[in-house]
mmCIF file of C-alpha atoms (C1' of nucleotides) in Angstrom:
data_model
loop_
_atom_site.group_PDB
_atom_site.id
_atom_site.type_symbol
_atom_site.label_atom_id
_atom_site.label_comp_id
_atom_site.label_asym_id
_atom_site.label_seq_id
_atom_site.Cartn_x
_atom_site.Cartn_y
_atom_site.Cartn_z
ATOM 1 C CA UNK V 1 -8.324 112.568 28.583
ATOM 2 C CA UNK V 2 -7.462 109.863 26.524
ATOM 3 C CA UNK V 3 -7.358 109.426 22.322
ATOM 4 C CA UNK V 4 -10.823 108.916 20.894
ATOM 5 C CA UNK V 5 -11.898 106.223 18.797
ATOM 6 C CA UNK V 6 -11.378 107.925 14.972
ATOM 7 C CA UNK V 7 -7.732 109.401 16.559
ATOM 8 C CA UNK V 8 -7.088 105.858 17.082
ATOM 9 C CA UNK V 9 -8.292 104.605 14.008
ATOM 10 C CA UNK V 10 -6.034 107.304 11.658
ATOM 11 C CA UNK V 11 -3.307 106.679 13.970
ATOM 12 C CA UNK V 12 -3.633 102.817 12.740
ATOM 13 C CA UNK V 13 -4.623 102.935 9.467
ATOM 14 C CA UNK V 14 -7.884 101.283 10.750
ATOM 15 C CA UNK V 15 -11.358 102.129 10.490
ATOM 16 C CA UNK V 16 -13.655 103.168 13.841
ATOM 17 C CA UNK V 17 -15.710 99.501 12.819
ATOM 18 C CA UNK V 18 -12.495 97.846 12.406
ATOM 19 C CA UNK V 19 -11.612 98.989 16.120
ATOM 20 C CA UNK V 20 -15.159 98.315 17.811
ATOM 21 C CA UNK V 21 -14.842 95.027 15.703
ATOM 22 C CA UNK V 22 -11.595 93.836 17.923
ATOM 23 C CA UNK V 23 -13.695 95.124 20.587
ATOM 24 C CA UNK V 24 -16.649 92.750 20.369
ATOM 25 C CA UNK V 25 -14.719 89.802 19.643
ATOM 26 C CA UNK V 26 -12.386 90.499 23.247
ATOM 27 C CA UNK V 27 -9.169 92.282 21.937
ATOM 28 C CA UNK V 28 -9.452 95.301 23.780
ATOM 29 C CA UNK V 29 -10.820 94.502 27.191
ATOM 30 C CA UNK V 30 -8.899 96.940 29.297
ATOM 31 C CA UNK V 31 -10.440 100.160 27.726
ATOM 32 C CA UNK V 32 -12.076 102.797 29.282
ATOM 33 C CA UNK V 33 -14.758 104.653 28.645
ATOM 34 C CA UNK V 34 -15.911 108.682 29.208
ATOM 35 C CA UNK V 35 -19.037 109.594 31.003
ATOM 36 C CA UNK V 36 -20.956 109.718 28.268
ATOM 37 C CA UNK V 37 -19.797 106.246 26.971
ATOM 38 C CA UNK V 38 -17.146 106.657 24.575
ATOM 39 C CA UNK V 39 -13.803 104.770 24.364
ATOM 40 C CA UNK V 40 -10.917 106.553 25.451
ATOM 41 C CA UNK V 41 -7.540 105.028 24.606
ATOM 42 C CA UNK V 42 -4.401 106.028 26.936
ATOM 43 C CA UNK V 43 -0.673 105.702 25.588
ATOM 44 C CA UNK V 44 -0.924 101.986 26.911
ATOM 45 C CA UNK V 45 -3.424 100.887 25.290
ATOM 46 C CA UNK V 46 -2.213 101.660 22.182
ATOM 47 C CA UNK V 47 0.970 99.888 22.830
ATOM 48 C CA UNK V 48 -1.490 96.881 23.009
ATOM 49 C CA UNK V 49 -3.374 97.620 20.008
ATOM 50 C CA UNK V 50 0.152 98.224 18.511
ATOM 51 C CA UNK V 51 0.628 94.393 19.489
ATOM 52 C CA UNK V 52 -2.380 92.892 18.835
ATOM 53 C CA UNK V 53 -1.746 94.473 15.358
ATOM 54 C CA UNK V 54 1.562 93.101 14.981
ATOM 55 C CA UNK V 55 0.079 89.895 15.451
ATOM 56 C CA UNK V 56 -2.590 89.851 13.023
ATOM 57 C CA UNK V 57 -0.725 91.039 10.672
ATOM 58 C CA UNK V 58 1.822 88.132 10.804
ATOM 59 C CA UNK V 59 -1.323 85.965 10.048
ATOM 60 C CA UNK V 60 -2.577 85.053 13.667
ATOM 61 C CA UNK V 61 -6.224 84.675 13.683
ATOM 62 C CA UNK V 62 -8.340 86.919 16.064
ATOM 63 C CA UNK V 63 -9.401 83.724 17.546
ATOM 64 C CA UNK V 64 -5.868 83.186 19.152
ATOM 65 C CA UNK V 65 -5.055 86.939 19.580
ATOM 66 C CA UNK V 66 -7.886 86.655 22.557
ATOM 67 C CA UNK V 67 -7.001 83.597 23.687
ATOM 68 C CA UNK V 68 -3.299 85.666 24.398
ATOM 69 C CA UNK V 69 -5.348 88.627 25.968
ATOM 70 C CA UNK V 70 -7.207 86.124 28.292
ATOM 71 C CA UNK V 71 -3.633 84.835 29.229
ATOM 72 C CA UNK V 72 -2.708 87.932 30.096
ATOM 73 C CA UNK V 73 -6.188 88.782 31.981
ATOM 74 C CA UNK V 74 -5.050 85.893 34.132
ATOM 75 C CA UNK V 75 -1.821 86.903 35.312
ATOM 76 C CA UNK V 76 1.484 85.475 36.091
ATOM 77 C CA UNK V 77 0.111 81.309 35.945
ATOM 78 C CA UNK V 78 0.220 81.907 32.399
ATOM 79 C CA UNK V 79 3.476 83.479 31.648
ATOM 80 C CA UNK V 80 4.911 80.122 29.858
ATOM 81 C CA UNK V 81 2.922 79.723 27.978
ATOM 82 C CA UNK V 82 2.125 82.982 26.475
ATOM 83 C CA UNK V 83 6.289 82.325 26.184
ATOM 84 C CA UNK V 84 5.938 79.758 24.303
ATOM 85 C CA UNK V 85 3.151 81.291 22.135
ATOM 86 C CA UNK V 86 5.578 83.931 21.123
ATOM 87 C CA UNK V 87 8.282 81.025 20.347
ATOM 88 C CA UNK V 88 6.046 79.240 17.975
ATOM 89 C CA UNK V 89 4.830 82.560 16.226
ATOM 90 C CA UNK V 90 8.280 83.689 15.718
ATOM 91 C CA UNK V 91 9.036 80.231 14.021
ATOM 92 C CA UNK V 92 5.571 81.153 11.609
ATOM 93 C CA UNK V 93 6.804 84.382 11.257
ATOM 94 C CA UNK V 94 10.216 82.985 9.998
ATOM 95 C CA UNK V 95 9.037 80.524 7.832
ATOM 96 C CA UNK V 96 6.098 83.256 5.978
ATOM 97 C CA UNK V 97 9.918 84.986 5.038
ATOM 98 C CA UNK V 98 11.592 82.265 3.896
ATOM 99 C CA UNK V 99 8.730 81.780 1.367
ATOM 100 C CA UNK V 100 8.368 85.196 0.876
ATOM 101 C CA UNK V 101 12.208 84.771 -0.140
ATOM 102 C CA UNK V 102 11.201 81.965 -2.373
ATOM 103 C CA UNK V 103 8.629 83.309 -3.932
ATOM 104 C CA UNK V 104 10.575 86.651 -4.962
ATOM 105 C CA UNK V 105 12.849 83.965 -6.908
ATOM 106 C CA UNK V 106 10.123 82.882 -9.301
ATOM 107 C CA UNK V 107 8.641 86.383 -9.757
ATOM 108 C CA UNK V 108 12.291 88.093 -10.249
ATOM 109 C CA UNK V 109 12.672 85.014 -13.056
ATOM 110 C CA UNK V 110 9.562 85.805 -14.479
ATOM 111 C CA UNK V 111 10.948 89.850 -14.688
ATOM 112 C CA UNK V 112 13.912 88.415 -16.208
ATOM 113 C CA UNK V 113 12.278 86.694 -19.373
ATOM 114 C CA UNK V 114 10.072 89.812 -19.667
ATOM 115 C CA UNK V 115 13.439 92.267 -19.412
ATOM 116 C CA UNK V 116 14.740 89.913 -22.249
ATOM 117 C CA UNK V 117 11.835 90.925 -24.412
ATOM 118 C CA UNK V 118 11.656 87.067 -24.503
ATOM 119 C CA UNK V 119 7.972 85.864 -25.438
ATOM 120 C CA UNK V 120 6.813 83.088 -23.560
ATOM 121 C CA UNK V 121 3.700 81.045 -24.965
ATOM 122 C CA UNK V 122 1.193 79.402 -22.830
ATOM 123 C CA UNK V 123 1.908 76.148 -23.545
ATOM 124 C CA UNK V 124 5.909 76.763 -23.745
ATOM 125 C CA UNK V 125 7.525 73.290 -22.988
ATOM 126 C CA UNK V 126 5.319 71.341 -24.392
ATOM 127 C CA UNK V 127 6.029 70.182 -28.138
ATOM 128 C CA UNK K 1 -0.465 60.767 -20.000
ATOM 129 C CA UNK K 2 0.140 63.489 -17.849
ATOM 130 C CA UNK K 3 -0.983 64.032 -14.273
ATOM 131 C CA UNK K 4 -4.443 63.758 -12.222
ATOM 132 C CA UNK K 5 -5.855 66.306 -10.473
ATOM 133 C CA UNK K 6 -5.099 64.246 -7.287
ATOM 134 C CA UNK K 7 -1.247 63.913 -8.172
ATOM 135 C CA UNK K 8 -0.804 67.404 -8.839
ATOM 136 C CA UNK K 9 -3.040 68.297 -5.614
ATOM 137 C CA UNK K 10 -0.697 65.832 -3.157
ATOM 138 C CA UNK K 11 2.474 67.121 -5.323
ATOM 139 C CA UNK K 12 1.156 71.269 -4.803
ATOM 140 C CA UNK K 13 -0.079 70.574 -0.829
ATOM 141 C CA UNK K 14 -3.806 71.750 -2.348
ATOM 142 C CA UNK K 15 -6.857 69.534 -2.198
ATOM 143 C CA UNK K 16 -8.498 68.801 -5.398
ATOM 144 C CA UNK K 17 -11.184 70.831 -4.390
ATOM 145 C CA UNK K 18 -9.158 73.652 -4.782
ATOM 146 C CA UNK K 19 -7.536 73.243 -8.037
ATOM 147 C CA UNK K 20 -10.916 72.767 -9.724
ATOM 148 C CA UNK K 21 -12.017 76.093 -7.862
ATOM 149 C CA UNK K 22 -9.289 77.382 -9.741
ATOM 150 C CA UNK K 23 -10.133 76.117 -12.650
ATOM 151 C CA UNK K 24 -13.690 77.187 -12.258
ATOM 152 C CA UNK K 25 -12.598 80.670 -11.907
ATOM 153 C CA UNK K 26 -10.315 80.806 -14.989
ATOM 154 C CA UNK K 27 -6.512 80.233 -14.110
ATOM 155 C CA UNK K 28 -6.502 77.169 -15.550
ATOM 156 C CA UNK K 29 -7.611 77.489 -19.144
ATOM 157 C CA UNK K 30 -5.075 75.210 -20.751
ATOM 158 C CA UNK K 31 -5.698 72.049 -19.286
ATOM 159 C CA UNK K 32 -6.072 68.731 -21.913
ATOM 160 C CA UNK K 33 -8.621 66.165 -20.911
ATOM 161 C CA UNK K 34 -9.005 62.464 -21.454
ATOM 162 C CA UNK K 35 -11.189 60.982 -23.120
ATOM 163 C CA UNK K 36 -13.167 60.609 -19.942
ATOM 164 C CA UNK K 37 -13.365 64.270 -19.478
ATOM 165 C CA UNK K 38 -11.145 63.791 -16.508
ATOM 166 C CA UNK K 39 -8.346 66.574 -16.433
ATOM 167 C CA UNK K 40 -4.580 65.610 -17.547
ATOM 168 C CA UNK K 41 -1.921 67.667 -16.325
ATOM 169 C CA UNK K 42 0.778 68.189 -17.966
ATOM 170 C CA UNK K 43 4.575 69.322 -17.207
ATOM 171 C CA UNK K 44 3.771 72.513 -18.347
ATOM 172 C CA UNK K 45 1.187 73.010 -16.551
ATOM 173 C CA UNK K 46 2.558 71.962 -13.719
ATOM 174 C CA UNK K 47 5.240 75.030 -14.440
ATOM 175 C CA UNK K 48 1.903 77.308 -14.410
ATOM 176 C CA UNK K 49 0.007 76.054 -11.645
ATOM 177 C CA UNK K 50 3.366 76.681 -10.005
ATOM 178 C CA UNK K 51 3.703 80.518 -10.755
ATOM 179 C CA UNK K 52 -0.174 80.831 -10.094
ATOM 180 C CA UNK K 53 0.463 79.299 -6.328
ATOM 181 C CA UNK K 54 3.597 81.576 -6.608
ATOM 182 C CA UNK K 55 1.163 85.050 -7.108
ATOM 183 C CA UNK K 56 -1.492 83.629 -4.680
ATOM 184 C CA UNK K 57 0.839 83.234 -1.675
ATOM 185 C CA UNK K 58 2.266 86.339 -2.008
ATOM 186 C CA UNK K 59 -1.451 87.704 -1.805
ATOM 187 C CA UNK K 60 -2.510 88.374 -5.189
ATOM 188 C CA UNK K 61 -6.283 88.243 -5.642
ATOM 189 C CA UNK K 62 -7.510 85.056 -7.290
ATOM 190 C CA UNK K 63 -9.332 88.189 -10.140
ATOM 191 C CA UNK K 64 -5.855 89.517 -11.001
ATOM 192 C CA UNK K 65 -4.055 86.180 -11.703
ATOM 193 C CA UNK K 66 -7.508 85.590 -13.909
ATOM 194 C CA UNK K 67 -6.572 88.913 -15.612
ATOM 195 C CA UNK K 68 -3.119 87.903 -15.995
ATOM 196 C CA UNK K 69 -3.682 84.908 -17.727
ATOM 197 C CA UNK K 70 -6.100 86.339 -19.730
ATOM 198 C CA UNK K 71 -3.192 88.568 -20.788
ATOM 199 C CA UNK K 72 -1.365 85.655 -21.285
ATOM 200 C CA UNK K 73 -3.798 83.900 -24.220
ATOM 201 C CA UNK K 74 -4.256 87.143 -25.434
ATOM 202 C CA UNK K 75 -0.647 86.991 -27.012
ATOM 203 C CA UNK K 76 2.399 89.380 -27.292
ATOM 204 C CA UNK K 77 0.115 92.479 -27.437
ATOM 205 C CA UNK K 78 0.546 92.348 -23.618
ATOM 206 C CA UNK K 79 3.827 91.686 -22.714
ATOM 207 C CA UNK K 80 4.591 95.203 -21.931
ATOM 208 C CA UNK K 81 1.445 95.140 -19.384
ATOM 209 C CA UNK K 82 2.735 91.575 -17.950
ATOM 210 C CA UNK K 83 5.967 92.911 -17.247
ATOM 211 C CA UNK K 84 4.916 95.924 -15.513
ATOM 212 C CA UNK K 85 2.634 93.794 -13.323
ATOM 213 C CA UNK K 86 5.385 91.815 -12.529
ATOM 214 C CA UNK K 87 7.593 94.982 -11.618
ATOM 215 C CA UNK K 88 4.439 96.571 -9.143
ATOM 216 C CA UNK K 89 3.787 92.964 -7.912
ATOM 217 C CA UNK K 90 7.654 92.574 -6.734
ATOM 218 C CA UNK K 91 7.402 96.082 -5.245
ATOM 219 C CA UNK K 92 4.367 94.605 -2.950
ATOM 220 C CA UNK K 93 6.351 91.323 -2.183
ATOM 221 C CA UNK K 94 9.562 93.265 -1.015
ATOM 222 C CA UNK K 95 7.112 95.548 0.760
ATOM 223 C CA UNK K 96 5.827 92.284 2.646
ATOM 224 C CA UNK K 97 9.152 91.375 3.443
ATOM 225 C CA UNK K 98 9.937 95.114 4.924
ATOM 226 C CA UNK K 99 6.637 94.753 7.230
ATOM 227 C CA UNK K 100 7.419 91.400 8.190
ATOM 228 C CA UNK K 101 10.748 92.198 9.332
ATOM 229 C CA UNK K 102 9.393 94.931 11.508
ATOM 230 C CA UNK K 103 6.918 93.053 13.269
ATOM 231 C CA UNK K 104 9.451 90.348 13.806
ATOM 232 C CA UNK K 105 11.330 93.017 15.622
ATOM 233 C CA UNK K 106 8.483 93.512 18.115
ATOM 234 C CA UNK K 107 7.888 89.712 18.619
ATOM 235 C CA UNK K 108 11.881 89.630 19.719
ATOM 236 C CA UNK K 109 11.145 92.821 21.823
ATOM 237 C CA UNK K 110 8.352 90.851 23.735
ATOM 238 C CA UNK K 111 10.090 87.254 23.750
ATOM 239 C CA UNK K 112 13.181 89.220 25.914
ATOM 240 C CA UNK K 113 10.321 90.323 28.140
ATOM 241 C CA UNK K 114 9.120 87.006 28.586
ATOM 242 C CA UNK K 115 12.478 85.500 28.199
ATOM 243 C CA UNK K 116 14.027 87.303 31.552
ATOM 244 C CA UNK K 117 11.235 86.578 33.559
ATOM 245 C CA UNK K 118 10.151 90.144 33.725
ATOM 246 C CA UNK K 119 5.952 89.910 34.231
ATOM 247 C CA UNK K 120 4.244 92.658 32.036
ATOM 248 C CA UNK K 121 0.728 93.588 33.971
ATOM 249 C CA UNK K 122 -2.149 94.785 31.453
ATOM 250 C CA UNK K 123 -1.929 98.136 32.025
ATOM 251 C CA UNK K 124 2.024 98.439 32.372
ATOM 252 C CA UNK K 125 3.098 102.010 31.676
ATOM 253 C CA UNK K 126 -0.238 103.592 32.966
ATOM 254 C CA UNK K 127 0.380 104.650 36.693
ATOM 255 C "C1'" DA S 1 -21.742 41.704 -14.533
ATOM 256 C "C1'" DC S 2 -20.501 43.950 -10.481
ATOM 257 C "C1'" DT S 3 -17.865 46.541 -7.370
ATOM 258 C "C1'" DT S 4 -14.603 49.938 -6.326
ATOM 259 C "C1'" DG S 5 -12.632 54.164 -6.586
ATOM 260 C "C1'" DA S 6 -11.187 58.311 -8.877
ATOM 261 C "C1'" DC S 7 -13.021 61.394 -11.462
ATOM 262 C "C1'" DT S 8 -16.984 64.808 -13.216
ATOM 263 C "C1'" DT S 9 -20.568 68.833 -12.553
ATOM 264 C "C1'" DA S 10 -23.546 72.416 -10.432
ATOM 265 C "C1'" DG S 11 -24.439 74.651 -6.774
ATOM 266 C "C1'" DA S 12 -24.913 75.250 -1.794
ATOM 267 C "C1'" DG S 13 -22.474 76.146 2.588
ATOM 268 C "C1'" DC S 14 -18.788 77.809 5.451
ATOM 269 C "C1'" DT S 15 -15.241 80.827 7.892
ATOM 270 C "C1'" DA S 16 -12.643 84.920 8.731
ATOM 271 C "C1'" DA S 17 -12.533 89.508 8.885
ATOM 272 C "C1'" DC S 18 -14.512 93.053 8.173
ATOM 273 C "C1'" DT S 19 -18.257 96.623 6.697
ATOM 274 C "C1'" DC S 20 -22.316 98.872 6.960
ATOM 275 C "C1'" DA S 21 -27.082 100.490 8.432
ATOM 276 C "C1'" DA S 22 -30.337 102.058 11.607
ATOM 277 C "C1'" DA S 23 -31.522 104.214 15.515
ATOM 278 C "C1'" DG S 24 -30.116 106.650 19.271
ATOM 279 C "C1'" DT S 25 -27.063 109.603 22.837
ATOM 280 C "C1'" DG S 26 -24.478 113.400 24.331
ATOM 281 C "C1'" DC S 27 -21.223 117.337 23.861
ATOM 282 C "C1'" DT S 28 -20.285 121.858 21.639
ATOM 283 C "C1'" DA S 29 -20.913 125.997 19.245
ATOM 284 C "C1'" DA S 30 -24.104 129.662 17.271
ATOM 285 C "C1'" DT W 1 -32.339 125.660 21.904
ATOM 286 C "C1'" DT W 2 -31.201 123.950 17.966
ATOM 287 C "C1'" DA W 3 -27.891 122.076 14.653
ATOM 288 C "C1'" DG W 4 -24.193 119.293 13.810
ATOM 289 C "C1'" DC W 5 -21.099 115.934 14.677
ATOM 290 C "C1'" DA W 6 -18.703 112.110 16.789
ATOM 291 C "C1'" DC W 7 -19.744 108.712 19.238
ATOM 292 C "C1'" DT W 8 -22.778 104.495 20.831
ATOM 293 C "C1'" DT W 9 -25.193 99.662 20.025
ATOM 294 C "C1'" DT W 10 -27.231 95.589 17.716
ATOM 295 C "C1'" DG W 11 -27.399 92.966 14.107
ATOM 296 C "C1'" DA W 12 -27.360 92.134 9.282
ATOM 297 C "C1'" DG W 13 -24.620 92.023 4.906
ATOM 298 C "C1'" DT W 14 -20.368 91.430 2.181
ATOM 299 C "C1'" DT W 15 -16.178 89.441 0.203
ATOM 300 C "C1'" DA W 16 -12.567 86.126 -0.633
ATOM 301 C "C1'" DG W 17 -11.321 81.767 -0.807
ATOM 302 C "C1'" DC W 18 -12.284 77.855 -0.236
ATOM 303 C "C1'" DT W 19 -15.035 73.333 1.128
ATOM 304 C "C1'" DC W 20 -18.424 70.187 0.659
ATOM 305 C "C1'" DT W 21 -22.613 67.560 -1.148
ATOM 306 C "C1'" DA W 22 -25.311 65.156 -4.406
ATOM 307 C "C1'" DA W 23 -25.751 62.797 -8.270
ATOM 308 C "C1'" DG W 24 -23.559 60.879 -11.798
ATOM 309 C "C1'" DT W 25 -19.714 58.856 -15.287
ATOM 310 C "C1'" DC W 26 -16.005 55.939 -16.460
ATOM 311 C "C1'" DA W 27 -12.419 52.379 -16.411
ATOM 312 C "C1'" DA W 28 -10.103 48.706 -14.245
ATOM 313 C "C1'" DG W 29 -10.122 44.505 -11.404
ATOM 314 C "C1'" DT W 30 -12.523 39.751 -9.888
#
DNA sequence: ACTTGACTTAGAGCTAACTCAAAGTGCTAA
DNA sequence: TTAGCACTTTGAGTTAGCTCTAAGTCAAGT
């Protein structure tokens, strides 16, 4: 019978609103419902929500998340370019880790002066 | 003379806007002015505008880079605080990273998909 | 003196992504 | 059958982080 909504949303580490949220805005357009009208997710749908997840948490906006479900909607005419969607977001994804990288630099610098017991003044190079 | 705000904006890929939004919300209590009352930048505060851009992209909340250079004026009394921010704040970068790599995992998963030619129908593993 | 252009402020407006409230429905257990 | 709970919807409210507007100042160039 299908995971209800709150199963989901512990499952996810997401709230019930978050959920009917992606919902509304046309994330989650293949699920079903019960008789009585509530969502039932199956194992495959989580697999999606699993993706769609995946995705906005590697910084793509909800906006373009549907636009990838509506690809899909449509079938095989838009294989390519959901391809080349995933091409482009792996390059984002690659380049958020390279300045991740970078940015660990400056902060394990910063841990370095404060491990020295060094004290740094606000206006240090100056003078 | 030091730098203008539109120098340092070009030079930090931010729009002045944003650097007197900054400013406006208390990272940026060191900066000289002319005579003008225009703001002069200079090398050293280049150096701190660059470890504020630092804790922002690796999603620090504009409040807690306020509180750490609070901290920061408030003088050596807080060093030991600093530091431990530092230490938790690495903790969440490297934590970043961990996530990051994961989802990259399941981007490469689905680009195989897509890269053998294999079409995925919306409900795949259902029937 | 006048224009141009970069700067200033206060404060309003905007977007993304939730987050919540109100009012209602339907299953389940006592 | 009544209570309780998880679910439903619509639509408004919230937060973070900008982003922009209006009205004005200042200094340099012609």
């Amino acid at each position: 019978m299908g995971y209800s909504i709150s199963q989901v949303a512990e499952k996810f580490d997401l709230t019930a609103h978050t959920i009917r949220y992606y919902d509304k805005e046309g994330l989650l357009p293949f699920i079903d419902r019960s008789k009585a009208g509530n969502r039932e997710f199956s194992d495959s749908d989580l697999e999606w929500l699993k993706l769609i997840c995946c995705l906005k948490n590697t910084g793509m906006p909800i906006k373009q998340i549907k636009q990838y479900i509506e690809w899909c909607l449509q079938g095989d005419d838009t294989l390519e370019i959901r391809r080349q969607m995933f091409i482009d977001h792996r390059k984002e994804v690659l380049k958020q880790m390279d300045d991740l990288k970078e940015n660990l630099k400056t902060i394990d610098y910063k841990l370095e002066l404060y491990d020295s017991g060094c004290s740094i003044p606000l206006n240090g190079n100056k003078s």
